[in-house]
Coordinates of C-alpha atoms in Angstrom, one line a residue:
Chain A
X1 CA 153.7 196.6 137.1
X2 CA 157.1 197.3 139.0
X3 CA 157.9 200.0 136.4
X4 CA 154.2 201.6 137.1
X5 CA 155.1 201.1 140.8
X6 CA 158.4 203.1 140.4
X7 CA 156.8 205.7 138.4
X8 CA 154.1 206.3 140.7
X9 CA 156.5 206.7 143.8
X10 CA 158.4 209.4 141.9
X11 CA 155.1 211.1 140.9
X12 CA 153.7 211.1 144.5
X13 CA 157.2 211.5 146.0
X14 CA 155.9 209.0 148.5
X15 CA 157.7 205.3 149.3
X16 CA 154.3 204.7 150.9
X17 CA 151.7 202.0 150.9
X18 CA 148.4 202.6 152.9
X19 CA 147.4 199.0 154.5
X20 CA 143.6 198.9 154.1
X21 CA 143.5 196.3 157.1
X22 CA 139.9 196.7 158.3
X23 CA 139.3 195.5 162.0
X24 CA 135.7 196.0 162.8
X25 CA 136.5 198.1 165.9
X26 CA 138.2 200.7 163.5
X27 CA 135.0 201.6 161.4
X28 CA 133.3 204.5 162.8
X29 CA 130.0 204.1 164.3
X30 CA 127.9 206.1 161.5
X31 CA 129.1 203.8 159.1
X32 CA 128.2 200.2 160.9
X33 CA 125.2 201.8 161.9
X34 CA 124.0 202.6 158.3
X35 CA 125.3 199.3 156.9
X36 CA 123.6 197.3 159.8
X37 CA 120.3 198.9 159.5
X38 CA 120.3 198.3 155.5
X39 CA 121.9 194.8 155.5
X40 CA 121.7 193.4 159.0
X41 CA 124.1 193.3 161.7
X42 CA 126.0 190.1 160.2
X43 CA 128.8 189.1 157.9
X44 CA 126.9 190.9 155.0
X45 CA 126.5 194.0 157.1
X46 CA 130.0 194.3 158.1
X47 CA 131.0 193.6 154.5
X48 CA 129.4 196.7 153.3
X49 CA 130.6 198.7 156.1
X50 CA 133.9 197.7 155.3
X51 CA 133.6 198.8 151.7
X52 CA 132.0 202.1 152.5
X53 CA 135.0 202.7 155.5
X54 CA 137.9 201.7 152.7
X55 CA 136.2 203.8 150.1
X56 CA 136.5 206.9 152.3
X57 CA 139.9 206.5 153.0
X58 CA 141.0 205.8 149.6
X59 CA 139.0 208.9 148.0
X60 CA 140.8 210.8 151.0
X61 CA 144.3 209.6 150.4
X62 CA 144.7 208.4 146.8
X63 CA 146.3 211.4 145.3
X64 CA 149.0 211.4 148.0
X65 CA 150.4 207.8 147.5
X66 CA 151.3 205.3 144.8
X67 CA 149.7 202.0 146.4
X68 CA 147.7 200.5 148.8
X69 CA 148.1 196.9 150.4
X70 CA 144.9 195.1 151.6
X71 CA 145.5 192.4 154.1
X72 CA 143.4 189.6 153.0
X73 CA 143.1 187.8 156.5
X74 CA 141.4 191.0 157.8
X75 CA 138.7 190.0 155.2
X76 CA 138.7 186.3 155.2
X77 CA 137.8 186.3 158.8
X78 CA 134.2 187.7 157.9
X79 CA 134.0 184.8 155.3
X80 CA 132.5 185.1 151.8
X81 CA 130.9 188.3 152.4
X82 CA 134.3 189.7 153.7
X83 CA 136.3 188.3 150.6
X84 CA 133.6 190.1 148.5
X85 CA 134.7 193.4 150.2
X86 CA 138.2 192.3 149.4
X87 CA 137.4 191.9 145.9
X88 CA 135.7 195.2 145.7
X89 CA 138.3 197.2 147.5
X90 CA 141.0 195.9 145.4
X91 CA 138.8 196.7 142.1
X92 CA 137.9 200.3 143.7
X93 CA 141.7 201.1 144.4
X94 CA 142.5 200.2 140.9
X95 CA 139.7 202.5 139.6
X96 CA 141.5 205.3 141.4
X97 CA 144.7 204.6 139.9
X98 CA 146.5 203.1 142.7
X99 CA 148.8 200.1 142.6
X100 CA 147.3 197.3 144.6
X101 CA 149.5 194.9 146.6
X102 CA 147.6 191.6 147.8
X103 CA 148.8 190.8 151.0
X104 CA 148.1 187.1 150.9
X105 CA 151.2 185.4 151.9
X106 CA 150.3 182.3 150.0
X107 CA 152.7 179.6 148.9
X108 CA 152.2 175.8 148.4
X109 CA 153.8 173.1 146.5
X110 CA 153.8 173.8 142.5
X111 CA 150.5 172.9 141.3
X112 CA 148.6 174.2 144.2
X113 CA 151.0 177.7 144.0
X114 CA 150.0 177.9 140.6
X115 CA 146.5 177.9 141.5
X116 CA 147.0 180.6 143.8
X117 CA 148.7 182.8 141.3
X118 CA 146.4 182.3 138.8
X119 CA 143.4 183.6 141.3
X120 CA 145.1 186.5 142.4
X121 CA 147.4 187.7 139.4
X122 CA 146.5 185.7 136.5
X123 CA 143.4 184.1 134.8
X124 CA 141.6 180.9 134.2
X125 CA 140.1 179.7 131.1
X126 CA 136.4 178.5 130.9
X127 CA 135.5 177.1 127.3
X128 CA 137.8 179.2 125.9
X129 CA 137.0 182.4 127.6
X130 CA 139.2 184.1 130.3
X131 CA 138.1 184.8 133.8
X132 CA 139.8 186.5 136.6
X133 CA 139.2 185.6 140.3
X134 CA 140.9 188.5 142.2
X135 CA 143.1 191.2 140.3
X136 CA 145.8 192.2 142.7
X137 CA 148.7 193.9 141.0
X138 CA 151.5 192.2 143.4
X139 CA 150.9 189.5 145.8
X140 CA 153.0 188.7 148.7
X141 CA 154.4 185.1 148.7
X142 CA 155.9 182.6 151.6
X143 CA 158.9 180.9 150.7
X144 CA 158.9 178.1 153.1
X145 CA 158.4 175.7 150.5
X146 CA 161.3 176.6 148.3
X147 CA 161.6 177.6 144.7
X148 CA 159.0 175.2 143.3
X149 CA 156.4 177.0 145.6
X150 CA 157.6 180.4 144.2
X151 CA 158.0 180.0 140.5
X152 CA 154.5 179.3 139.6
X153 CA 154.0 183.0 140.8
X154 CA 157.0 184.3 138.5
X155 CA 155.5 182.4 135.6
X156 CA 152.1 183.9 136.2
X157 CA 153.8 187.4 136.6
X158 CA 155.9 186.9 133.4
X159 CA 152.8 186.7 131.5
X160 CA 150.7 189.3 133.2
X161 CA 153.7 191.9 133.8
X162 CA 152.9 191.9 137.6
X163 CA 154.9 191.2 140.7
X164 CA 155.4 189.5 144.0
X165 CA 156.9 190.4 147.0
X166 CA 158.4 187.4 149.1
X167 CA 158.7 187.1 152.7
X168 CA 162.4 187.5 153.8
X169 CA 162.4 189.0 157.3
X170 CA 159.2 189.6 158.9
X171 CA 158.3 192.4 161.4
X172 CA 156.9 190.2 164.1
X173 CA 158.7 189.8 167.4
X174 CA 159.3 186.1 166.9
X175 CA 160.5 186.2 163.3
X176 CA 163.5 185.5 164.3
X177 CA 162.9 182.0 165.8
X178 CA 163.5 180.1 162.4
X179 CA 164.4 183.4 160.0
X180 CA 167.5 184.5 162.1
X181 CA 169.0 180.6 162.6
X182 CA 172.4 180.4 161.2
X183 CA 173.0 178.4 158.2
X184 CA 177.0 178.3 157.6
X185 CA 177.1 181.4 159.4
X186 CA 174.7 183.0 157.4
X187 CA 170.7 183.6 158.7
X188 CA 168.2 181.8 157.0
X189 CA 166.7 185.3 155.8
X190 CA 169.9 186.3 154.2
X191 CA 169.6 182.9 152.3
X192 CA 166.1 183.7 151.4
X193 CA 167.3 186.9 150.2
X194 CA 169.8 185.7 147.9
X195 CA 167.2 183.5 146.6
X196 CA 164.9 186.5 146.0
X197 CA 167.8 188.4 144.2
X198 CA 168.0 185.2 141.9
X199 CA 164.4 184.8 141.3
X200 CA 164.1 188.4 140.6
X201 CA 167.1 188.4 137.7
X202 CA 164.6 186.3 135.5
X203 CA 162.4 189.1 135.6
X204 CA 163.5 192.6 135.5
X205 CA 161.7 195.8 134.8
X206 CA 163.8 198.8 133.7
X207 CA 165.6 199.3 137.0
X208 CA 164.1 196.8 139.7
X209 CA 162.7 193.3 139.2
X210 CA 159.3 192.3 139.4
X211 CA 160.4 190.2 142.6
X212 CA 160.5 191.7 145.6
X213 CA 160.9 191.2 149.0
X214 CA 159.0 191.9 152.5
X215 CA 161.5 192.9 155.3
X216 CA 160.2 194.4 158.6
X217 CA 160.9 198.0 159.5
X218 CA 161.4 196.6 163.1
X219 CA 164.8 195.2 162.2
X220 CA 166.9 198.2 160.3
X221 CA 170.1 196.3 160.6
X222 CA 169.0 193.3 158.9
X223 CA 167.3 195.7 156.5
X224 CA 170.6 197.3 155.9
X225 CA 172.1 193.6 154.8
X226 CA 169.4 192.5 152.8
X227 CA 169.6 196.1 150.9
X228 CA 172.9 195.0 149.4
X229 CA 172.1 191.1 149.0
X230 CA 169.2 192.2 146.9
X231 CA 170.0 195.4 145.1
X232 CA 167.3 194.9 142.5
X233 CA 164.6 194.0 144.7
X234 CA 161.8 196.3 145.9
X235 CA 161.6 196.0 149.4
X236 CA 158.1 196.1 151.0
X237 CA 158.6 197.5 154.7
X238 CA 156.0 196.7 157.0
X239 CA 155.9 197.7 160.8
X240 CA 156.1 201.2 160.5
X241 CA 154.3 203.1 163.2
X242 CA 152.0 200.9 165.2
X243 CA 154.7 198.0 165.6
X244 CA 157.1 200.6 166.5
X245 CA 159.3 201.0 163.3
X246 CA 160.4 205.1 163.0
X247 CA 161.2 207.0 159.9
X248 CA 165.0 207.0 161.0
X249 CA 164.8 203.3 161.0
X250 CA 164.0 203.4 157.4
X251 CA 166.9 204.7 155.7
X252 CA 168.9 201.6 155.4
X253 CA 166.0 199.9 153.3
X254 CA 166.3 202.5 150.5
X255 CA 169.1 202.5 147.9
X256 CA 171.3 205.6 146.9
X257 CA 168.8 206.5 144.3
X258 CA 166.3 207.0 147.1
X259 CA 164.2 204.2 145.4
X260 CA 163.9 200.4 146.3
X261 CA 161.7 200.6 149.2
X262 CA 157.9 201.2 149.8
X263 CA 156.9 201.5 153.8
X264 CA 153.6 200.2 154.7
X265 CA 151.5 201.8 157.6
X266 CA 148.1 200.2 158.0
X267 CA 146.5 200.8 161.6
X268 CA 148.6 204.3 161.8
X269 CA 146.6 205.5 158.9
X270 CA 143.2 203.9 158.7
X271 CA 142.5 204.3 162.3
X272 CA 144.3 207.3 162.6
X273 CA 141.4 209.2 163.9
X274 CA 141.5 207.0 167.2
X275 CA 144.8 208.4 168.2
X276 CA 145.1 211.2 170.5
X277 CA 147.3 213.2 167.8
X278 CA 144.3 213.2 165.3
X279 CA 141.4 212.6 167.6
X280 CA 140.2 216.4 166.9
X281 CA 138.8 214.8 163.7
X282 CA 136.3 212.7 165.0
X283 CA 134.9 209.4 163.9
X284 CA 132.7 211.3 161.2
X285 CA 136.0 212.8 159.8
X286 CA 138.1 209.6 160.1
X287 CA 139.2 210.0 156.2
X288 CA 140.6 213.4 156.9
X289 CA 142.3 212.0 159.6
X290 CA 143.7 209.3 157.5
X291 CA 144.8 212.0 155.2
X292 CA 146.8 214.0 157.6
X293 CA 148.3 211.1 158.8
X294 CA 149.8 210.1 155.4
X295 CA 151.1 213.6 154.9
X296 CA 152.6 213.2 158.4
X297 CA 154.0 210.0 157.5
X298 CA 155.3 211.1 154.2
X299 CA 157.1 214.2 156.0
X300 CA 158.7 211.8 158.7
X301 CA 160.0 209.5 155.9
X302 CA 161.3 212.3 153.6
X303 CA 162.9 214.1 156.6
X304 CA 164.6 210.8 157.4
X305 CA 166.0 210.1 153.9
X306 CA 167.2 214.0 153.6
X307 CA 169.1 213.5 156.8
X308 CA 170.9 210.3 156.3
Chain B
X1 CA 138.4 167.3 167.5
X2 CA 141.9 165.1 167.4
X3 CA 139.8 162.8 169.5
X4 CA 137.2 162.7 167.1
X5 CA 139.8 162.0 164.2
X6 CA 141.4 159.3 166.0
X7 CA 138.0 157.5 166.9
X8 CA 137.0 157.7 163.1
X9 CA 140.6 156.5 162.0
X10 CA 139.8 153.4 164.4
X11 CA 136.3 152.9 163.6
X12 CA 136.9 153.2 159.8
X13 CA 140.3 151.2 160.0
X14 CA 141.6 154.0 157.4
X15 CA 144.4 156.3 158.3
X16 CA 143.3 158.0 155.1
X17 CA 142.3 161.6 154.3
X18 CA 140.8 162.2 150.8
X19 CA 142.2 165.6 149.2
X20 CA 139.3 167.4 147.6
X21 CA 141.3 169.4 145.2
X22 CA 139.1 169.9 141.8
X23 CA 140.9 171.0 138.9
X24 CA 138.5 171.9 135.8
X25 CA 140.1 168.9 133.8
X26 CA 139.3 166.4 136.4
X27 CA 135.3 167.2 136.3
X28 CA 133.6 165.0 133.8
X29 CA 131.6 166.2 130.9
X30 CA 128.4 165.5 132.0
X31 CA 128.5 167.4 135.1
X32 CA 130.2 170.7 133.5
X33 CA 127.9 170.4 130.7
X34 CA 125.0 170.6 132.9
X35 CA 126.3 173.2 135.2
X36 CA 127.3 175.3 132.2
X37 CA 124.1 174.9 130.7
X38 CA 122.2 176.0 133.9
X39 CA 124.5 178.8 135.2
X40 CA 126.8 179.6 132.3
X41 CA 130.5 178.7 131.3
X42 CA 132.1 180.9 133.7
X43 CA 133.2 181.2 137.4
X44 CA 129.6 180.6 138.7
X45 CA 129.1 177.5 136.5
X46 CA 132.4 176.2 137.6
X47 CA 131.6 176.8 141.2
X48 CA 128.5 174.7 140.7
X49 CA 130.3 172.0 138.8
X50 CA 132.7 171.4 141.5
X51 CA 130.1 171.2 144.1
X52 CA 128.4 168.8 142.2
X53 CA 131.7 166.8 141.4
X54 CA 132.6 166.8 145.2
X55 CA 129.2 165.5 146.2
X56 CA 129.5 162.6 144.0
X57 CA 132.8 161.5 145.6
X58 CA 132.0 162.3 149.1
X59 CA 128.6 160.2 148.8
X60 CA 130.7 157.5 147.4
X61 CA 133.4 157.4 149.8
X62 CA 132.5 158.9 153.0
X63 CA 131.6 155.6 154.9
X64 CA 135.2 154.4 154.2
X65 CA 137.3 157.4 155.6
X66 CA 137.6 159.7 158.5
X67 CA 138.4 162.9 156.9
X68 CA 138.8 164.9 154.0
X69 CA 141.3 167.7 152.9
X70 CA 140.0 170.3 150.7
X71 CA 143.0 172.5 149.2
X72 CA 141.6 176.0 149.4
X73 CA 143.9 177.0 146.4
X74 CA 142.2 174.8 144.0
X75 CA 138.7 176.7 144.8
X76 CA 140.3 180.3 145.3
X77 CA 141.7 180.2 141.8
X78 CA 138.3 180.6 140.5
X79 CA 137.5 184.0 142.7
X80 CA 134.6 184.3 145.1
X81 CA 132.0 181.8 143.1
X82 CA 135.3 179.2 143.7
X83 CA 135.2 180.0 147.5
X84 CA 131.8 179.6 147.7
X85 CA 132.2 175.9 146.3
X86 CA 135.0 175.7 149.3
X87 CA 132.5 176.5 151.8
X88 CA 129.8 174.5 150.3
X89 CA 132.1 171.5 150.1
X90 CA 133.4 172.0 153.8
X91 CA 129.8 171.9 155.0
X92 CA 128.5 169.1 152.8
X93 CA 131.4 167.0 154.3
X94 CA 130.7 167.9 157.8
X95 CA 126.8 166.9 157.1
X96 CA 128.3 163.4 156.3
X97 CA 130.2 163.1 159.5
X98 CA 133.4 163.5 157.9
X99 CA 136.4 165.5 159.7
X100 CA 137.5 168.5 157.4
X101 CA 141.0 169.5 157.3
X102 CA 141.3 172.9 155.4
X103 CA 144.7 172.9 153.6
X104 CA 145.0 176.6 153.6
X105 CA 148.4 176.8 154.7
X106 CA 148.0 180.2 156.4
X107 CA 150.4 182.1 158.6
X108 CA 150.9 185.8 159.1
X109 CA 151.9 188.1 162.3
X110 CA 150.0 187.8 165.4
X111 CA 146.8 190.0 164.7
X112 CA 146.8 188.9 161.1
X113 CA 146.9 185.1 162.1
X114 CA 144.4 185.6 164.8
X115 CA 142.2 186.9 161.9
X116 CA 142.7 183.7 159.8
X117 CA 142.3 181.5 162.9
X118 CA 138.9 183.1 163.4
X119 CA 137.9 183.1 160.0
X120 CA 138.3 179.2 159.4
X121 CA 138.2 177.8 162.8
X122 CA 136.7 180.3 165.0
X123 CA 133.9 183.2 165.1
X124 CA 133.7 186.5 164.9
X125 CA 131.2 188.6 167.1
X126 CA 129.0 191.2 165.7
X127 CA 126.6 193.3 167.9
X128 CA 127.1 190.7 170.5
X129 CA 126.1 188.0 168.1
X130 CA 128.5 185.2 166.9
X131 CA 129.0 184.3 163.2
X132 CA 131.3 181.9 161.4
X133 CA 133.2 182.7 158.1
X134 CA 134.5 179.2 157.2
X135 CA 134.0 175.9 159.5
X136 CA 136.7 173.6 159.0
X137 CA 137.6 171.4 161.8
X138 CA 141.7 171.7 161.4
X139 CA 143.7 173.8 159.2
X140 CA 147.0 173.8 158.0
X141 CA 149.6 176.5 159.0
X142 CA 152.7 177.8 157.6
X143 CA 155.4 178.1 160.5
X144 CA 157.9 180.9 158.8
X145 CA 156.8 183.7 160.9
X146 CA 157.4 181.9 164.3
X147 CA 155.6 181.3 167.5
X148 CA 153.5 184.5 167.3
X149 CA 152.3 183.4 163.9
X150 CA 151.2 180.0 165.2
X151 CA 149.9 180.9 168.7
X152 CA 146.8 182.8 167.7
X153 CA 145.8 179.4 165.8
X154 CA 146.3 177.6 169.0
X155 CA 144.4 179.9 171.1
X156 CA 141.4 179.4 168.9
X157 CA 141.9 175.7 168.8
X158 CA 141.9 175.6 172.7
X159 CA 138.4 177.5 172.6
X160 CA 136.7 175.7 169.8
X161 CA 138.4 172.2 170.5
X162 CA 139.9 172.2 166.8
X163 CA 143.3 171.5 165.6
X164 CA 146.3 172.4 163.3
X165 CA 148.6 170.7 161.3
X166 CA 151.9 172.7 160.8
X167 CA 154.1 172.7 158.0
X168 CA 157.3 170.8 158.7
X169 CA 158.8 168.8 155.9
X170 CA 156.6 169.3 152.6
X171 CA 156.3 166.9 149.8
X172 CA 157.7 169.0 146.9
X173 CA 161.1 168.3 145.4
X174 CA 162.3 171.8 146.4
X175 CA 161.2 171.7 149.9
X176 CA 164.9 171.1 151.1
X177 CA 166.0 174.5 149.9
X178 CA 165.4 176.3 153.1
X179 CA 163.8 173.2 155.4
X180 CA 166.6 170.8 155.0
X181 CA 169.5 173.6 156.1
X182 CA 171.3 172.5 158.8
X183 CA 171.5 174.8 162.1
X184 CA 174.1 173.6 164.6
X185 CA 174.2 170.3 162.6
X186 CA 170.3 170.0 162.9
X187 CA 168.2 170.4 159.7
X188 CA 165.4 173.5 159.9
X189 CA 162.5 171.1 159.4
X190 CA 163.7 169.0 162.8
X191 CA 163.6 172.4 164.6
X192 CA 160.3 173.2 163.4
X193 CA 159.3 169.7 164.4
X194 CA 160.3 170.4 168.0
X195 CA 158.5 173.5 168.2
X196 CA 155.4 171.5 166.8
X197 CA 155.9 168.9 169.7
X198 CA 156.4 172.2 172.1
X199 CA 153.3 174.0 171.0
X200 CA 151.3 170.8 171.1
X201 CA 152.1 170.0 174.5
X202 CA 149.9 173.1 175.5
X203 CA 147.0 171.5 173.8
X204 CA 146.7 167.9 174.4
X205 CA 143.8 165.6 173.4
X206 CA 143.5 161.8 175.1
X207 CA 146.5 160.6 173.2
X208 CA 147.3 163.1 170.7
X209 CA 147.9 166.8 170.6
X210 CA 145.6 169.1 168.7
X211 CA 148.8 170.5 167.1
X212 CA 149.9 168.0 164.4
X213 CA 152.3 168.4 161.4
X214 CA 152.7 168.1 157.8
X215 CA 155.6 165.7 156.6
X216 CA 155.6 164.5 152.8
X217 CA 155.4 160.9 152.1
X218 CA 158.2 161.7 149.7
X219 CA 160.5 161.9 152.5
X220 CA 160.4 158.7 154.6
X221 CA 163.6 158.9 156.4
X222 CA 162.7 162.2 157.6
X223 CA 159.5 161.4 158.4
X224 CA 161.2 158.5 160.9
X225 CA 163.2 161.0 162.4
X226 CA 160.4 163.4 162.8
X227 CA 158.1 160.7 164.1
X228 CA 160.3 160.5 167.4
X229 CA 160.8 164.1 167.5
X230 CA 157.1 164.7 167.7
X231 CA 155.8 161.6 169.3
X232 CA 152.2 163.0 170.2
X233 CA 151.7 165.0 167.1
X234 CA 149.3 163.5 164.3
X235 CA 151.2 163.4 161.0
X236 CA 149.2 164.5 158.0
X237 CA 151.2 163.0 155.0
X238 CA 150.6 164.5 151.6
X239 CA 152.7 162.9 148.5
X240 CA 151.1 159.5 148.5
X241 CA 150.4 158.2 144.9
X242 CA 150.6 161.0 142.2
X243 CA 153.5 162.7 143.8
X244 CA 155.4 159.2 144.4
X245 CA 154.9 158.0 147.8
X246 CA 154.3 154.2 148.1
X247 CA 152.8 152.2 151.2
X248 CA 155.9 150.8 152.0
X249 CA 157.2 154.5 152.4
X250 CA 154.4 155.2 155.0
X251 CA 155.2 152.9 157.9
X252 CA 157.9 155.1 159.5
X253 CA 155.1 158.0 160.1
X254 CA 153.1 155.9 162.2
X255 CA 153.6 155.0 165.8
X256 CA 153.6 151.5 167.3
X257 CA 150.0 151.9 168.1
X258 CA 149.3 151.8 164.3
X259 CA 148.4 155.4 165.1
X260 CA 149.7 159.0 164.6
X261 CA 149.6 159.5 161.0
X262 CA 146.9 160.2 158.3
X263 CA 147.8 159.8 154.5
X264 CA 146.4 162.1 152.0
X265 CA 145.5 161.2 148.5
X266 CA 144.1 163.8 145.9
X267 CA 144.3 163.1 142.4
X268 CA 144.8 159.4 142.9
X269 CA 141.4 159.4 144.3
X270 CA 139.1 162.2 142.9
X271 CA 140.5 161.6 139.5
X272 CA 140.7 157.9 139.7
X273 CA 138.6 157.5 136.6
X274 CA 141.2 159.3 134.6
X275 CA 143.9 156.3 135.3
X276 CA 144.3 153.2 133.2
X277 CA 143.7 150.9 136.3
X278 CA 140.2 152.6 136.8
X279 CA 139.4 153.8 133.4
X280 CA 136.7 150.9 132.6
X281 CA 134.4 152.9 135.3
X282 CA 134.6 156.0 132.7
X283 CA 133.5 159.5 133.4
X284 CA 129.9 158.7 134.4
X285 CA 130.7 156.6 137.1
X286 CA 133.8 158.6 138.3
X287 CA 132.7 158.3 142.1
X288 CA 132.6 154.4 141.9
X289 CA 136.2 154.8 140.6
X290 CA 137.1 156.9 143.3
X291 CA 135.6 154.6 146.0
X292 CA 137.6 151.4 144.3
X293 CA 140.7 154.0 144.6
X294 CA 140.1 154.3 148.2
X295 CA 139.7 150.6 148.8
X296 CA 142.7 149.9 147.2
X297 CA 144.5 152.8 148.8
X298 CA 143.2 151.4 152.3
X299 CA 144.4 147.8 151.3
X300 CA 148.1 149.3 150.2
X301 CA 148.7 151.1 153.5
X302 CA 147.2 148.4 155.7
X303 CA 149.5 145.7 153.9
X304 CA 152.4 148.0 154.3
X305 CA 151.5 148.2 158.5
X306 CA 151.1 144.6 158.7
X307 CA 154.4 143.6 157.2
X308 CA 156.6 146.3 158.8

């Protein structure tokens, strides 16, 4: 799947992932109105509205991008119906040929991590038949519990040819509280980065590993260091756009081959129609606004990479 | 809810939480057979079997214990039907008067953590009406992202009078890989513990804080230190029994008042009938085996606390 991701990045010439992180306030009124009329103004109705909203965006942008990254928390907040919308979104994106990165940030002790890995990337066997709970291609993983919390994901990835992105340096303002602490003169995130490189050696694709890393666009100098620490890890870069990361900040996350990083934008794409720059589209044409925002993001990143 | 937890611990005289972490292999054949016959040998059938199995255990032990801790991963591995079983388990335990600790180990950047907090401990508002996704009383939280990943949980807890347990030192063998690293001579887990104490000051119950900590029974010496670092934090202690923690190891996690810690056992209780010690009960009477295992665990911990 890492080979497939790289292939699609080259094909679309877009190291971009669209974060499908729906907030109820992002969904245009014509969609919620219709869903609430049909299913009720309740969790069920919101679930249907989210599916409709996501499909609109995916239909408008899938030819421009290699991958999407639904953030499961935004679905989980609506309970079971929300998780049904997550599952349908994952499946719909896959039917459109997109690589799906489940932003689930799971991580636990061994046997429990194995259950998460199986549920999102693998399969369970019931009376000799195989079943799949969720079917993402990649998942994000929290490293706080150490190797035996990460290894079960790697085991499932080996079997399924799927991959993970391990949280190394997150994009949020207080990420440094623990992640930047110095251990023998080296920050914790660098130590985690070294582990990511080691874990990744076990599971290499053609040029990059199935074990990638998450490093926030908001910390470009750290990205520069981490790029060298984990040369074979694809870096998933959140924090572009709404969180403050700019195209010029991103060049350090890429290797000389122009590969090695994929930049996420969520709100900036999916709620583009709410920004002044794209307001002319209006709520009815929210998906076209998203398409324009993807085109602009592609140009911003391509420009930055050319000028480095 | 922390006051309620303390009250129930005193009432039952049992600083014990039963981990409802079902594996398919734990469920006695008479339950799976019936569920598969009725719903099919599929995710749906497993979901129904889990609910039946859990209810049997809860009915047999609820009068002996203050709380349960379902591990969501064990349900999530079975996709949406599995999560329905999680939700029904949470609700059933609450109907029996048990405090429910959702072992979800979520944690993300601010707005995303807020979505998890709302989904598990709080509510969403749809067209002016309130809805709840999942309804645990407590949730476990991963601290790797720092304060702004934890604060949204605390905000929801304030509103709902609910609580969290933050991962400080986990019970697994490789937990030290990052958690034990020294920062200015002090291990990371201690630094996280200090943060837990600080976060907890914001949200105090009568004698303990709504912000607790997870510290593994497998590291009693570290538990001793952390007990002092976070005097007002309830410590949720996994790793007893199957993972190797013994009653005598646990005394350090408690305060002088005999409170301050609650010890989890999962497999050791819910799959007791599979152990030699309880094999006389057999699969049909698995719930009675669980009841005996709870009684034995209570005696083990009470004995250790008396002899300290």
